[in-house]
JSON list of C-alpha atoms in Angstrom, two decimals:
[
{"chain": "M", "resi": 1, "resn": "MET", "atom": "CA", "xyz": [-0.35, 0.00, 0.21]},
{"chain": "M", "resi": 2, "resn": "GLN", "atom": "CA", "xyz": [1.66, 3.22, -1.04]},
{"chain": "M", "resi": 3, "resn": "THR", "atom": "CA", "xyz": [-1.28, 5.44, -1.92]},
{"chain": "M", "resi": 4, "resn": "PHE", "atom": "CA", "xyz": [-1.45, 8.55, 0.03]},
{"chain": "M", "resi": 5, "resn": "ILE", "atom": "CA", "xyz": [-5.52, 7.68, -0.33]},
{"chain": "M", "resi": 6, "resn": "GLY", "atom": "CA", "xyz": [-4.44, 4.07, 1.24]},
{"chain": "M", "resi": 7, "resn": "TYR", "atom": "CA", "xyz": [-2.57, 6.00, 4.19]},
{"chain": "M", "resi": 8, "resn": "LEU", "atom": "CA", "xyz": [-5.97, 8.20, 4.85]},
{"chain": "M", "resi": 9, "resn": "ALA", "atom": "CA", "xyz": [-8.32, 4.71, 4.27]},
{"chain": "M", "resi": 10, "resn": "LEU", "atom": "CA", "xyz": [-5.87, 3.57, 7.16]},
{"chain": "M", "resi": 11, "resn": "PHE", "atom": "CA", "xyz": [-6.24, 6.51, 9.20]},
{"chain": "M", "resi": 12, "resn": "MET", "atom": "CA", "xyz": [-10.11, 6.12, 8.41]},
{"chain": "M", "resi": 13, "resn": "ILE", "atom": "CA", "xyz": [-10.65, 2.73, 8.98]},
{"chain": "M", "resi": 14, "resn": "GLY", "atom": "CA", "xyz": [-8.68, 3.39, 12.45]},
{"chain": "M", "resi": 15, "resn": "SER", "atom": "CA", "xyz": [-9.85, 6.02, 13.76]},
{"chain": "M", "resi": 16, "resn": "PHE", "atom": "CA", "xyz": [-13.82, 4.17, 13.61]},
{"chain": "M", "resi": 17, "resn": "MET", "atom": "CA", "xyz": [-12.06, 0.76, 14.78]},
{"chain": "M", "resi": 18, "resn": "GLY", "atom": "CA", "xyz": [-10.81, 2.42, 17.72]},
{"chain": "M", "resi": 19, "resn": "TRP", "atom": "CA", "xyz": [-13.88, 4.35, 18.53]},
{"chain": "M", "resi": 20, "resn": "ILE", "atom": "CA", "xyz": [-15.77, 1.11, 18.62]},
{"chain": "M", "resi": 21, "resn": "LEU", "atom": "CA", "xyz": [-13.30, -0.23, 21.04]},
{"chain": "M", "resi": 22, "resn": "GLU", "atom": "CA", "xyz": [-13.75, 2.64, 23.33]},
{"chain": "M", "resi": 23, "resn": "VAL", "atom": "CA", "xyz": [-17.37, 2.54, 23.81]},
{"chain": "M", "resi": 24, "resn": "PHE", "atom": "CA", "xyz": [-17.46, -1.36, 24.44]},
{"chain": "M", "resi": 25, "resn": "PHE", "atom": "CA", "xyz": [-14.69, -0.81, 26.85]},
{"chain": "M", "resi": 26, "resn": "ARG", "atom": "CA", "xyz": [-16.37, 1.63, 28.81]},
{"chain": "M", "resi": 27, "resn": "ARG", "atom": "CA", "xyz": [-20.03, -0.17, 28.44]},
{"chain": "M", "resi": 28, "resn": "PHE", "atom": "CA", "xyz": [-18.63, -3.17, 29.85]},
{"chain": "M", "resi": 29, "resn": "PHE", "atom": "CA", "xyz": [-15.21, -2.44, 31.84]},
{"chain": "M", "resi": 30, "resn": "SER", "atom": "CA", "xyz": [-14.88, 1.26, 32.90]},
{"chain": "M", "resi": 31, "resn": "ALA", "atom": "CA", "xyz": [-17.76, 2.94, 33.21]},
{"chain": "M", "resi": 32, "resn": "LYS", "atom": "CA", "xyz": [-20.85, 0.09, 33.30]},
{"chain": "M", "resi": 33, "resn": "LYS", "atom": "CA", "xyz": [-22.73, 2.13, 30.59]},
{"chain": "M", "resi": 34, "resn": "TRP", "atom": "CA", "xyz": [-22.84, 3.52, 26.86]},
{"chain": "M", "resi": 35, "resn": "ILE", "atom": "CA", "xyz": [-20.72, 6.81, 26.50]},
{"chain": "M", "resi": 36, "resn": "ASN", "atom": "CA", "xyz": [-19.62, 8.15, 23.52]},
{"chain": "M", "resi": 37, "resn": "PRO", "atom": "CA", "xyz": [-15.75, 8.45, 23.61]},
{"chain": "M", "resi": 38, "resn": "GLY", "atom": "CA", "xyz": [-13.68, 11.01, 23.16]},
{"chain": "M", "resi": 39, "resn": "PHE", "atom": "CA", "xyz": [-13.27, 14.56, 22.34]},
{"chain": "M", "resi": 40, "resn": "LEU", "atom": "CA", "xyz": [-15.00, 14.75, 18.97]},
{"chain": "M", "resi": 41, "resn": "THR", "atom": "CA", "xyz": [-18.94, 14.34, 18.57]},
{"chain": "M", "resi": 42, "resn": "GLY", "atom": "CA", "xyz": [-19.02, 11.80, 15.68]},
{"chain": "M", "resi": 43, "resn": "PRO", "atom": "CA", "xyz": [-18.12, 7.83, 15.53]},
{"chain": "M", "resi": 44, "resn": "TRP", "atom": "CA", "xyz": [-14.58, 8.26, 15.55]},
{"chain": "M", "resi": 45, "resn": "LEU", "atom": "CA", "xyz": [-11.71, 8.52, 17.45]},
{"chain": "M", "resi": 46, "resn": "PRO", "atom": "CA", "xyz": [-8.03, 10.07, 15.35]},
{"chain": "M", "resi": 47, "resn": "LEU", "atom": "CA", "xyz": [-6.06, 9.22, 17.76]},
{"chain": "M", "resi": 48, "resn": "TYR", "atom": "CA", "xyz": [-5.98, 5.61, 17.04]},
{"chain": "M", "resi": 49, "resn": "GLY", "atom": "CA", "xyz": [-6.37, 6.71, 13.48]},
{"chain": "M", "resi": 50, "resn": "ALA", "atom": "CA", "xyz": [-3.27, 8.10, 13.82]},
{"chain": "M", "resi": 51, "resn": "GLY", "atom": "CA", "xyz": [-1.82, 5.42, 15.94]},
{"chain": "M", "resi": 52, "resn": "ILE", "atom": "CA", "xyz": [-2.69, 2.50, 13.31]},
{"chain": "M", "resi": 53, "resn": "VAL", "atom": "CA", "xyz": [-1.03, 4.54, 10.18]},
{"chain": "M", "resi": 54, "resn": "ILE", "atom": "CA", "xyz": [1.93, 4.22, 12.93]},
{"chain": "M", "resi": 55, "resn": "LEU", "atom": "CA", "xyz": [1.58, 0.83, 13.82]},
{"chain": "M", "resi": 56, "resn": "TYR", "atom": "CA", "xyz": [1.32, 0.02, 9.92]},
{"chain": "M", "resi": 57, "resn": "LEU", "atom": "CA", "xyz": [4.64, 2.27, 9.04]},
{"chain": "M", "resi": 58, "resn": "ILE", "atom": "CA", "xyz": [6.45, 0.09, 12.24]},
{"chain": "M", "resi": 59, "resn": "GLY", "atom": "CA", "xyz": [5.29, -3.05, 10.52]},
{"chain": "M", "resi": 60, "resn": "LEU", "atom": "CA", "xyz": [7.02, -1.98, 7.55]},
{"chain": "M", "resi": 61, "resn": "ILE", "atom": "CA", "xyz": [10.80, -1.93, 9.03]},
{"chain": "M", "resi": 62, "resn": "ASN", "atom": "CA", "xyz": [12.98, -4.96, 8.77]},
{"chain": "M", "resi": 63, "resn": "ILE", "atom": "CA", "xyz": [13.66, -5.79, 12.05]},
{"chain": "M", "resi": 64, "resn": "SER", "atom": "CA", "xyz": [12.69, -8.50, 14.55]},
{"chain": "M", "resi": 65, "resn": "TRP", "atom": "CA", "xyz": [8.95, -8.82, 15.58]},
{"chain": "M", "resi": 66, "resn": "TRP", "atom": "CA", "xyz": [9.66, -8.37, 19.17]},
{"chain": "M", "resi": 67, "resn": "VAL", "atom": "CA", "xyz": [11.68, -5.11, 19.18]},
{"chain": "M", "resi": 68, "resn": "GLN", "atom": "CA", "xyz": [8.78, -3.78, 16.59]},
{"chain": "M", "resi": 69, "resn": "VAL", "atom": "CA", "xyz": [6.38, -4.74, 19.25]},
{"chain": "M", "resi": 70, "resn": "ILE", "atom": "CA", "xyz": [8.72, -2.93, 22.00]},
{"chain": "M", "resi": 71, "resn": "ILE", "atom": "CA", "xyz": [8.96, 0.35, 19.27]},
{"chain": "M", "resi": 72, "resn": "ILE", "atom": "CA", "xyz": [5.06, -0.09, 18.93]},
{"chain": "M", "resi": 73, "resn": "THR", "atom": "CA", "xyz": [4.31, -0.12, 22.92]},
{"chain": "M", "resi": 74, "resn": "VAL", "atom": "CA", "xyz": [6.75, 2.53, 23.54]},
{"chain": "M", "resi": 75, "resn": "THR", "atom": "CA", "xyz": [5.47, 5.09, 20.36]},
{"chain": "M", "resi": 76, "resn": "MET", "atom": "CA", "xyz": [1.75, 4.53, 21.47]},
{"chain": "M", "resi": 77, "resn": "THR", "atom": "CA", "xyz": [2.33, 5.56, 25.04]},
{"chain": "M", "resi": 78, "resn": "LEU", "atom": "CA", "xyz": [4.23, 8.43, 23.89]},
{"chain": "M", "resi": 79, "resn": "ILE", "atom": "CA", "xyz": [1.29, 9.35, 21.76]},
{"chain": "M", "resi": 80, "resn": "GLU", "atom": "CA", "xyz": [-0.97, 9.05, 24.47]},
{"chain": "M", "resi": 81, "resn": "TYR", "atom": "CA", "xyz": [0.92, 11.15, 26.95]},
{"chain": "M", "resi": 82, "resn": "LEU", "atom": "CA", "xyz": [1.48, 14.36, 25.01]},
{"chain": "M", "resi": 83, "resn": "THR", "atom": "CA", "xyz": [-2.10, 13.90, 23.34]},
{"chain": "M", "resi": 84, "resn": "GLY", "atom": "CA", "xyz": [-3.35, 13.93, 26.86]},
{"chain": "M", "resi": 85, "resn": "LEU", "atom": "CA", "xyz": [-0.69, 16.96, 28.17]},
{"chain": "M", "resi": 86, "resn": "ILE", "atom": "CA", "xyz": [-1.37, 18.72, 25.09]},
{"chain": "M", "resi": 87, "resn": "PHE", "atom": "CA", "xyz": [-5.33, 18.91, 26.08]},
{"chain": "M", "resi": 88, "resn": "ILE", "atom": "CA", "xyz": [-4.57, 19.66, 29.75]},
{"chain": "M", "resi": 89, "resn": "LYS", "atom": "CA", "xyz": [-2.23, 22.40, 29.02]},
{"chain": "M", "resi": 90, "resn": "GLY", "atom": "CA", "xyz": [-3.65, 24.08, 26.62]},
{"chain": "M", "resi": 91, "resn": "MET", "atom": "CA", "xyz": [-7.33, 23.93, 27.25]},
{"chain": "M", "resi": 92, "resn": "GLY", "atom": "CA", "xyz": [-8.03, 22.54, 30.30]},
{"chain": "M", "resi": 93, "resn": "ILE", "atom": "CA", "xyz": [-9.80, 19.43, 29.68]},
{"chain": "M", "resi": 94, "resn": "LYS", "atom": "CA", "xyz": [-8.71, 16.01, 30.44]},
{"chain": "M", "resi": 95, "resn": "LEU", "atom": "CA", "xyz": [-9.79, 13.49, 27.99]},
{"chain": "M", "resi": 96, "resn": "TRP", "atom": "CA", "xyz": [-9.19, 10.28, 29.90]},
{"chain": "M", "resi": 97, "resn": "ASP", "atom": "CA", "xyz": [-8.14, 10.01, 33.57]},
{"chain": "M", "resi": 98, "resn": "TYR", "atom": "CA", "xyz": [-5.56, 7.02, 35.14]},
{"chain": "M", "resi": 99, "resn": "SER", "atom": "CA", "xyz": [-5.26, 8.92, 38.16]},
{"chain": "M", "resi": 100, "resn": "ASN", "atom": "CA", "xyz": [-6.90, 5.35, 39.94]},
{"chain": "M", "resi": 101, "resn": "MET", "atom": "CA", "xyz": [-4.32, 3.44, 38.49]},
{"chain": "M", "resi": 102, "resn": "LYS", "atom": "CA", "xyz": [-1.11, 2.25, 40.25]},
{"chain": "M", "resi": 103, "resn": "GLY", "atom": "CA", "xyz": [2.04, 3.60, 38.71]},
{"chain": "M", "resi": 104, "resn": "ASN", "atom": "CA", "xyz": [0.12, 6.62, 36.67]},
{"chain": "M", "resi": 105, "resn": "ILE", "atom": "CA", "xyz": [1.75, 9.29, 35.67]},
{"chain": "M", "resi": 106, "resn": "GLN", "atom": "CA", "xyz": [-0.47, 12.44, 36.10]},
{"chain": "M", "resi": 107, "resn": "GLY", "atom": "CA", "xyz": [-3.39, 10.48, 35.58]},
{"chain": "M", "resi": 108, "resn": "ILE", "atom": "CA", "xyz": [-2.66, 10.28, 31.11]},
{"chain": "M", "resi": 109, "resn": "ILE", "atom": "CA", "xyz": [-0.46, 7.05, 31.38]},
{"chain": "M", "resi": 110, "resn": "CYS", "atom": "CA", "xyz": [-0.15, 4.04, 33.66]},
{"chain": "M", "resi": 111, "resn": "PRO", "atom": "CA", "xyz": [1.69, 0.65, 33.25]},
{"chain": "M", "resi": 112, "resn": "LEU", "atom": "CA", "xyz": [-2.13, -1.24, 32.63]},
{"chain": "M", "resi": 113, "resn": "PHE", "atom": "CA", "xyz": [-2.68, 0.91, 29.71]},
{"chain": "M", "resi": 114, "resn": "THR", "atom": "CA", "xyz": [0.86, 0.66, 28.08]},
{"chain": "M", "resi": 115, "resn": "ILE", "atom": "CA", "xyz": [0.58, -3.36, 27.91]},
{"chain": "M", "resi": 116, "resn": "ILE", "atom": "CA", "xyz": [-2.39, -3.00, 26.12]},
{"chain": "M", "resi": 117, "resn": "TRP", "atom": "CA", "xyz": [-1.49, -0.73, 23.71]},
{"chain": "M", "resi": 118, "resn": "GLY", "atom": "CA", "xyz": [1.66, -3.39, 23.58]},
{"chain": "M", "resi": 119, "resn": "VAL", "atom": "CA", "xyz": [-1.34, -6.25, 23.17]},
{"chain": "M", "resi": 120, "resn": "ILE", "atom": "CA", "xyz": [-3.05, -3.87, 20.58]},
{"chain": "M", "resi": 121, "resn": "GLY", "atom": "CA", "xyz": [-0.46, -3.60, 18.72]},
{"chain": "M", "resi": 122, "resn": "THR", "atom": "CA", "xyz": [0.92, -6.96, 18.67]},
{"chain": "M", "resi": 123, "resn": "VAL", "atom": "CA", "xyz": [-2.82, -8.36, 17.32]},
{"chain": "M", "resi": 124, "resn": "PHE", "atom": "CA", "xyz": [-2.47, -5.82, 14.66]},
{"chain": "M", "resi": 125, "resn": "LEU", "atom": "CA", "xyz": [1.04, -6.40, 13.61]},
{"chain": "M", "resi": 126, "resn": "PHE", "atom": "CA", "xyz": [0.57, -10.32, 13.01]},
{"chain": "M", "resi": 127, "resn": "LEU", "atom": "CA", "xyz": [-3.20, -10.18, 12.62]},
{"chain": "M", "resi": 128, "resn": "LEU", "atom": "CA", "xyz": [-4.61, -7.35, 11.15]},
{"chain": "M", "resi": 129, "resn": "LYS", "atom": "CA", "xyz": [-1.97, -5.31, 9.40]},
{"chain": "M", "resi": 130, "resn": "ASP", "atom": "CA", "xyz": [-2.00, -8.06, 6.40]},
{"chain": "M", "resi": 131, "resn": "PRO", "atom": "CA", "xyz": [-5.78, -8.74, 5.67]},
{"chain": "M", "resi": 132, "resn": "ILE", "atom": "CA", "xyz": [-6.57, -4.54, 5.92]},
{"chain": "M", "resi": 133, "resn": "GLU", "atom": "CA", "xyz": [-3.31, -4.00, 3.57]},
{"chain": "M", "resi": 134, "resn": "VAL", "atom": "CA", "xyz": [-5.15, -6.57, 0.83]},
{"chain": "M", "resi": 135, "resn": "PHE", "atom": "CA", "xyz": [-8.37, -4.98, 1.55]},
{"chain": "M", "resi": 136, "resn": "LEU", "atom": "CA", "xyz": [-7.07, -1.37, 1.05]},
{"chain": "M", "resi": 137, "resn": "ASN", "atom": "CA", "xyz": [-5.20, -2.39, -2.25]},
{"chain": "M", "resi": 138, "resn": "THR", "atom": "CA", "xyz": [-8.07, -3.90, -3.82]},
{"chain": "M", "resi": 139, "resn": "LEU", "atom": "CA", "xyz": [-10.40, -0.89, -3.08]},
{"chain": "M", "resi": 140, "resn": "VAL", "atom": "CA", "xyz": [-7.43, 1.63, -4.81]},
{"chain": "M", "resi": 141, "resn": "SER", "atom": "CA", "xyz": [-7.07, -0.40, -7.88]},
{"chain": "M", "resi": 142, "resn": "SER", "atom": "CA", "xyz": [-10.44, -1.30, -8.63]},
{"chain": "M", "resi": 143, "resn": "ASN", "atom": "CA", "xyz": [-13.01, 0.07, -11.14]},
{"chain": "M", "resi": 144, "resn": "LEU", "atom": "CA", "xyz": [-14.57, 1.80, -8.30]},
{"chain": "M", "resi": 145, "resn": "SER", "atom": "CA", "xyz": [-11.60, 3.80, -7.14]},
{"chain": "M", "resi": 146, "resn": "TYR", "atom": "CA", "xyz": [-13.46, 6.96, -8.00]},
{"chain": "M", "resi": 147, "resn": "ILE", "atom": "CA", "xyz": [-16.04, 5.99, -5.51]},
{"chain": "M", "resi": 148, "resn": "PHE", "atom": "CA", "xyz": [-13.89, 5.30, -2.98]},
{"chain": "M", "resi": 149, "resn": "ASP", "atom": "CA", "xyz": [-12.08, 7.98, -3.41]},
{"chain": "M", "resi": 150, "resn": "PHE", "atom": "CA", "xyz": [-15.05, 10.47, -3.13]},
{"chain": "M", "resi": 151, "resn": "PHE", "atom": "CA", "xyz": [-15.95, 8.60, -0.07]},
{"chain": "M", "resi": 152, "resn": "ILE", "atom": "CA", "xyz": [-12.99, 9.17, 1.83]},
{"chain": "M", "resi": 153, "resn": "GLY", "atom": "CA", "xyz": [-13.13, 13.47, 0.54]},
{"chain": "M", "resi": 154, "resn": "ILE", "atom": "CA", "xyz": [-16.47, 13.05, 2.33]},
{"chain": "M", "resi": 155, "resn": "TRP", "atom": "CA", "xyz": [-15.67, 11.13, 5.37]},
{"chain": "M", "resi": 156, "resn": "PHE", "atom": "CA", "xyz": [-12.75, 13.70, 6.06]},
{"chain": "M", "resi": 157, "resn": "GLY", "atom": "CA", "xyz": [-14.84, 16.70, 5.52]},
{"chain": "M", "resi": 158, "resn": "ILE", "atom": "CA", "xyz": [-16.85, 15.59, 8.06]},
{"chain": "M", "resi": 159, "resn": "LEU", "atom": "CA", "xyz": [-14.33, 15.18, 10.20]},
{"chain": "M", "resi": 160, "resn": "ILE", "atom": "CA", "xyz": [-12.90, 18.75, 10.17]},
{"chain": "M", "resi": 161, "resn": "VAL", "atom": "CA", "xyz": [-16.69, 19.85, 10.45]},
{"chain": "M", "resi": 162, "resn": "ASP", "atom": "CA", "xyz": [-16.41, 18.02, 13.99]},
{"chain": "M", "resi": 163, "resn": "VAL", "atom": "CA", "xyz": [-13.31, 18.75, 14.53]},
{"chain": "M", "resi": 164, "resn": "LEU", "atom": "CA", "xyz": [-14.47, 22.48, 14.46]},
{"chain": "M", "resi": 165, "resn": "HIS", "atom": "CA", "xyz": [-17.48, 21.95, 16.23]},
{"chain": "M", "resi": 166, "resn": "SER", "atom": "CA", "xyz": [-15.45, 20.40, 19.35]},
{"chain": "M", "resi": 167, "resn": "ILE", "atom": "CA", "xyz": [-12.49, 23.39, 19.35]},
{"chain": "M", "resi": 168, "resn": "ASN", "atom": "CA", "xyz": [-15.54, 25.51, 19.62]},
{"chain": "M", "resi": 169, "resn": "ILE", "atom": "CA", "xyz": [-17.13, 24.10, 22.61]},
{"chain": "M", "resi": 170, "resn": "ALA", "atom": "CA", "xyz": [-13.71, 23.18, 24.39]},
{"chain": "M", "resi": 171, "resn": "ASN", "atom": "CA", "xyz": [-13.07, 27.38, 24.18]},
{"chain": "M", "resi": 172, "resn": "LYS", "atom": "CA", "xyz": [-16.08, 27.89, 25.81]},
{"chain": "M", "resi": 173, "resn": "ILE", "atom": "CA", "xyz": [-15.07, 25.41, 28.46]},
{"chain": "M", "resi": 174, "resn": "ARG", "atom": "CA", "xyz": [-11.41, 26.65, 28.66]},
{"chain": "M", "resi": 175, "resn": "SER", "atom": "CA", "xyz": [-13.06, 30.00, 29.39]},
{"chain": "M", "resi": 176, "resn": "VAL", "atom": "CA", "xyz": [-14.42, 28.71, 32.57]},
{"chain": "M", "resi": 177, "resn": "VAL", "atom": "CA", "xyz": [-11.44, 26.59, 33.78]},
{"chain": "M", "resi": 178, "resn": "LYS", "atom": "CA", "xyz": [-8.62, 29.15, 33.03]},
{"chain": "M", "resi": 179, "resn": "VAL", "atom": "CA", "xyz": [-10.61, 30.97, 35.70]},
{"chain": "M", "resi": 180, "resn": "SER", "atom": "CA", "xyz": [-11.07, 28.84, 38.09]},
{"chain": "M", "resi": 181, "resn": "LYS", "atom": "CA", "xyz": [-7.52, 27.09, 37.20]},
{"chain": "M", "resi": 182, "resn": "GLN", "atom": "CA", "xyz": [-8.93, 23.71, 37.21]},
{"chain": "M", "resi": 183, "resn": "THR", "atom": "CA", "xyz": [-8.84, 20.91, 34.43]},
{"chain": "M", "resi": 184, "resn": "ILE", "atom": "CA", "xyz": [-12.05, 19.46, 33.66]},
{"chain": "M", "resi": 185, "resn": "VAL", "atom": "CA", "xyz": [-12.50, 15.54, 32.89]},
{"chain": "M", "resi": 186, "resn": "TYR", "atom": "CA", "xyz": [-14.23, 15.94, 29.49]},
{"chain": "M", "resi": 187, "resn": "GLU", "atom": "CA", "xyz": [-16.45, 12.63, 29.46]},
{"chain": "M", "resi": 188, "resn": "LYS", "atom": "CA", "xyz": [-17.75, 13.26, 33.26]},
{"chain": "M", "resi": 189, "resn": "PHE", "atom": "CA", "xyz": [-18.34, 16.91, 32.33]},
{"chain": "M", "resi": 190, "resn": "LYS", "atom": "CA", "xyz": [-20.31, 15.23, 29.20]},
{"chain": "M", "resi": 191, "resn": "SER", "atom": "CA", "xyz": [-22.40, 12.72, 30.94]},
{"chain": "M", "resi": 192, "resn": "PHE", "atom": "CA", "xyz": [-23.44, 15.84, 33.67]},
{"chain": "M", "resi": 193, "resn": "VAL", "atom": "CA", "xyz": [-24.66, 17.55, 30.59]},
{"chain": "M", "resi": 194, "resn": "GLY", "atom": "CA", "xyz": [-26.30, 14.61, 28.93]},
{"chain": "M", "resi": 195, "resn": "ASN", "atom": "CA", "xyz": [-28.04, 13.72, 32.18]},
{"chain": "M", "resi": 196, "resn": "GLN", "atom": "CA", "xyz": [-30.16, 17.17, 32.36]},
{"chain": "M", "resi": 197, "resn": "ARG", "atom": "CA", "xyz": [-31.36, 15.88, 28.74]},
{"chain": "M", "resi": 198, "resn": "GLU", "atom": "CA", "xyz": [-32.88, 12.96, 27.17]},
{"chain": "M", "resi": 199, "resn": "LYS", "atom": "CA", "xyz": [-29.89, 9.85, 27.27]},
{"chain": "M", "resi": 200, "resn": "LYS", "atom": "CA", "xyz": [-30.61, 8.00, 24.15]},
{"chain": "M", "resi": 201, "resn": "LYS", "atom": "CA", "xyz": [-31.58, 11.10, 21.94]},
{"chain": "M", "resi": 202, "resn": "ASN", "atom": "CA", "xyz": [-27.52, 12.64, 23.17]},
{"chain": "M", "resi": 203, "resn": "PHE", "atom": "CA", "xyz": [-25.56, 9.27, 22.78]},
{"chain": "M", "resi": 204, "resn": "ILE", "atom": "CA", "xyz": [-23.82, 10.71, 19.70]},
{"chain": "M", "resi": 205, "resn": "ILE", "atom": "CA", "xyz": [-24.11, 14.49, 20.89]},
{"chain": "M", "resi": 206, "resn": "PRO", "atom": "CA", "xyz": [-24.02, 14.57, 24.37]},
{"chain": "M", "resi": 207, "resn": "ILE", "atom": "CA", "xyz": [-22.91, 18.66, 23.97]},
{"chain": "M", "resi": 208, "resn": "LYS", "atom": "CA", "xyz": [-24.50, 21.13, 21.55]},
{"chain": "M", "resi": 209, "resn": "ALA", "atom": "CA", "xyz": [-22.53, 24.43, 20.61]},
{"chain": "M", "resi": 210, "resn": "SER", "atom": "CA", "xyz": [-25.87, 26.08, 20.57]},
{"chain": "M", "resi": 211, "resn": "GLU", "atom": "CA", "xyz": [-26.09, 25.30, 24.60]},
{"chain": "M", "resi": 212, "resn": "ASN", "atom": "CA", "xyz": [-24.86, 27.51, 27.23]},
{"chain": "M", "resi": 213, "resn": "ILE", "atom": "CA", "xyz": [-21.91, 25.63, 27.51]},
{"chain": "M", "resi": 214, "resn": "LYS", "atom": "CA", "xyz": [-20.39, 27.98, 30.28]},
{"chain": "M", "resi": 215, "resn": "SER", "atom": "CA", "xyz": [-23.41, 28.23, 32.19]},
{"chain": "M", "resi": 216, "resn": "ASN", "atom": "CA", "xyz": [-22.97, 23.92, 32.61]},
{"chain": "M", "resi": 217, "resn": "VAL", "atom": "CA", "xyz": [-19.52, 24.25, 33.12]},
{"chain": "M", "resi": 218, "resn": "SER", "atom": "CA", "xyz": [-19.74, 26.40, 36.31]},
{"chain": "M", "resi": 219, "resn": "LYS", "atom": "CA", "xyz": [-22.90, 23.99, 37.52]},
{"chain": "M", "resi": 220, "resn": "PHE", "atom": "CA", "xyz": [-20.27, 21.37, 36.54]},
{"chain": "M", "resi": 221, "resn": "LEU", "atom": "CA", "xyz": [-17.88, 22.81, 38.80]},
{"chain": "M", "resi": 222, "resn": "THR", "atom": "CA", "xyz": [-19.70, 23.91, 41.79]},
{"chain": "M", "resi": 223, "resn": "SER", "atom": "CA", "xyz": [-21.68, 20.55, 41.88]},
{"chain": "M", "resi": 224, "resn": "LEU", "atom": "CA", "xyz": [-17.99, 18.70, 42.27]},
{"chain": "M", "resi": 225, "resn": "LYS", "atom": "CA", "xyz": [-15.67, 21.28, 44.10]},
{"chain": "M", "resi": 226, "resn": "ASP", "atom": "CA", "xyz": [-15.52, 18.85, 46.83]},
{"chain": "M", "resi": 227, "resn": "SER", "atom": "CA", "xyz": [-15.11, 14.97, 44.73]},
{"chain": "M", "resi": 228, "resn": "LEU", "atom": "CA", "xyz": [-11.81, 13.86, 42.90]},
{"chain": "M", "resi": 229, "resn": "LEU", "atom": "CA", "xyz": [-13.45, 14.43, 39.46]},
{"chain": "M", "resi": 230, "resn": "ILE", "atom": "CA", "xyz": [-11.99, 17.79, 39.73]},
{"chain": "M", "resi": 231, "resn": "ASN", "atom": "CA", "xyz": [-8.30, 18.22, 39.25]},
{"chain": "M", "resi": 232, "resn": "PRO", "atom": "CA", "xyz": [-6.95, 21.84, 40.17]},
{"chain": "M", "resi": 233, "resn": "LYS", "atom": "CA", "xyz": [-4.22, 22.34, 37.74]},
{"chain": "M", "resi": 234, "resn": "LYS", "atom": "CA", "xyz": [-1.90, 23.56, 40.70]},
{"chain": "M", "resi": 235, "resn": "ASP", "atom": "CA", "xyz": [-1.79, 19.54, 41.61]},
{"chain": "M", "resi": 236, "resn": "ASN", "atom": "CA", "xyz": [-1.31, 18.37, 38.17]},
{"chain": "M", "resi": 237, "resn": "ASN", "atom": "CA", "xyz": [2.68, 18.96, 38.03]},
{"chain": "M", "resi": 238, "resn": "LYS", "atom": "CA", "xyz": [3.07, 17.42, 41.43]},
{"chain": "M", "resi": 239, "resn": "GLU", "atom": "CA", "xyz": [1.39, 13.77, 40.26]},
{"chain": "M", "resi": 240, "resn": "THR", "atom": "CA", "xyz": [3.98, 11.42, 40.44]},
{"chain": "M", "resi": 241, "resn": "LYS", "atom": "CA", "xyz": [3.98, 7.93, 40.04]},
{"chain": "M", "resi": 242, "resn": "LYS", "atom": "CA", "xyz": [1.77, 5.67, 43.00]}
]
């Protein structure tokens, strides 16, 4: 797979597969309920999309398989850490929280999920890489490739709109948490807002840009000011491995 469209398709597939994985993980292991995960509204997680492209590129390197697994594990953990840190420092938003996990660093990464990244990388490398590559090569080289290209373009167009929509919401949240000098756990905030509206209706769109975001954030901070759901920024730099 050497075409640019092929890599875009791989990113799309990874984003969607990651979203499905996170939805079921939250339903059966962590939150024990259906939650639309991540920063964006649609059924995609770009972090996984970028991750699967990187996994594929690492798989092309002519080195021992166990070295590939180590590189994959370290790389994916680093991506997770940098992504989490950027959102915390830049927007005052914590997309996920491992604070209750042993050995966590700033609640962003922890040994358990580092191992999980390694397992996911190994499964992709030995079970999924070749079938996905064959599938994409078939689509790209088929007579219907122009339809596939059009679909990819539409998908990325929707993704860009989703990103802009979510950034708009994040900026409104940031304007409130910046004053209070706190970091808000994004999924708990989405759940808080969603509980005030019809749950089924808002699984995919738990937060709307048209809503009074600042008011909801203020209510959320007030209702949870004495709980562990809120993490003061001043304490973030003090968090170390437990």
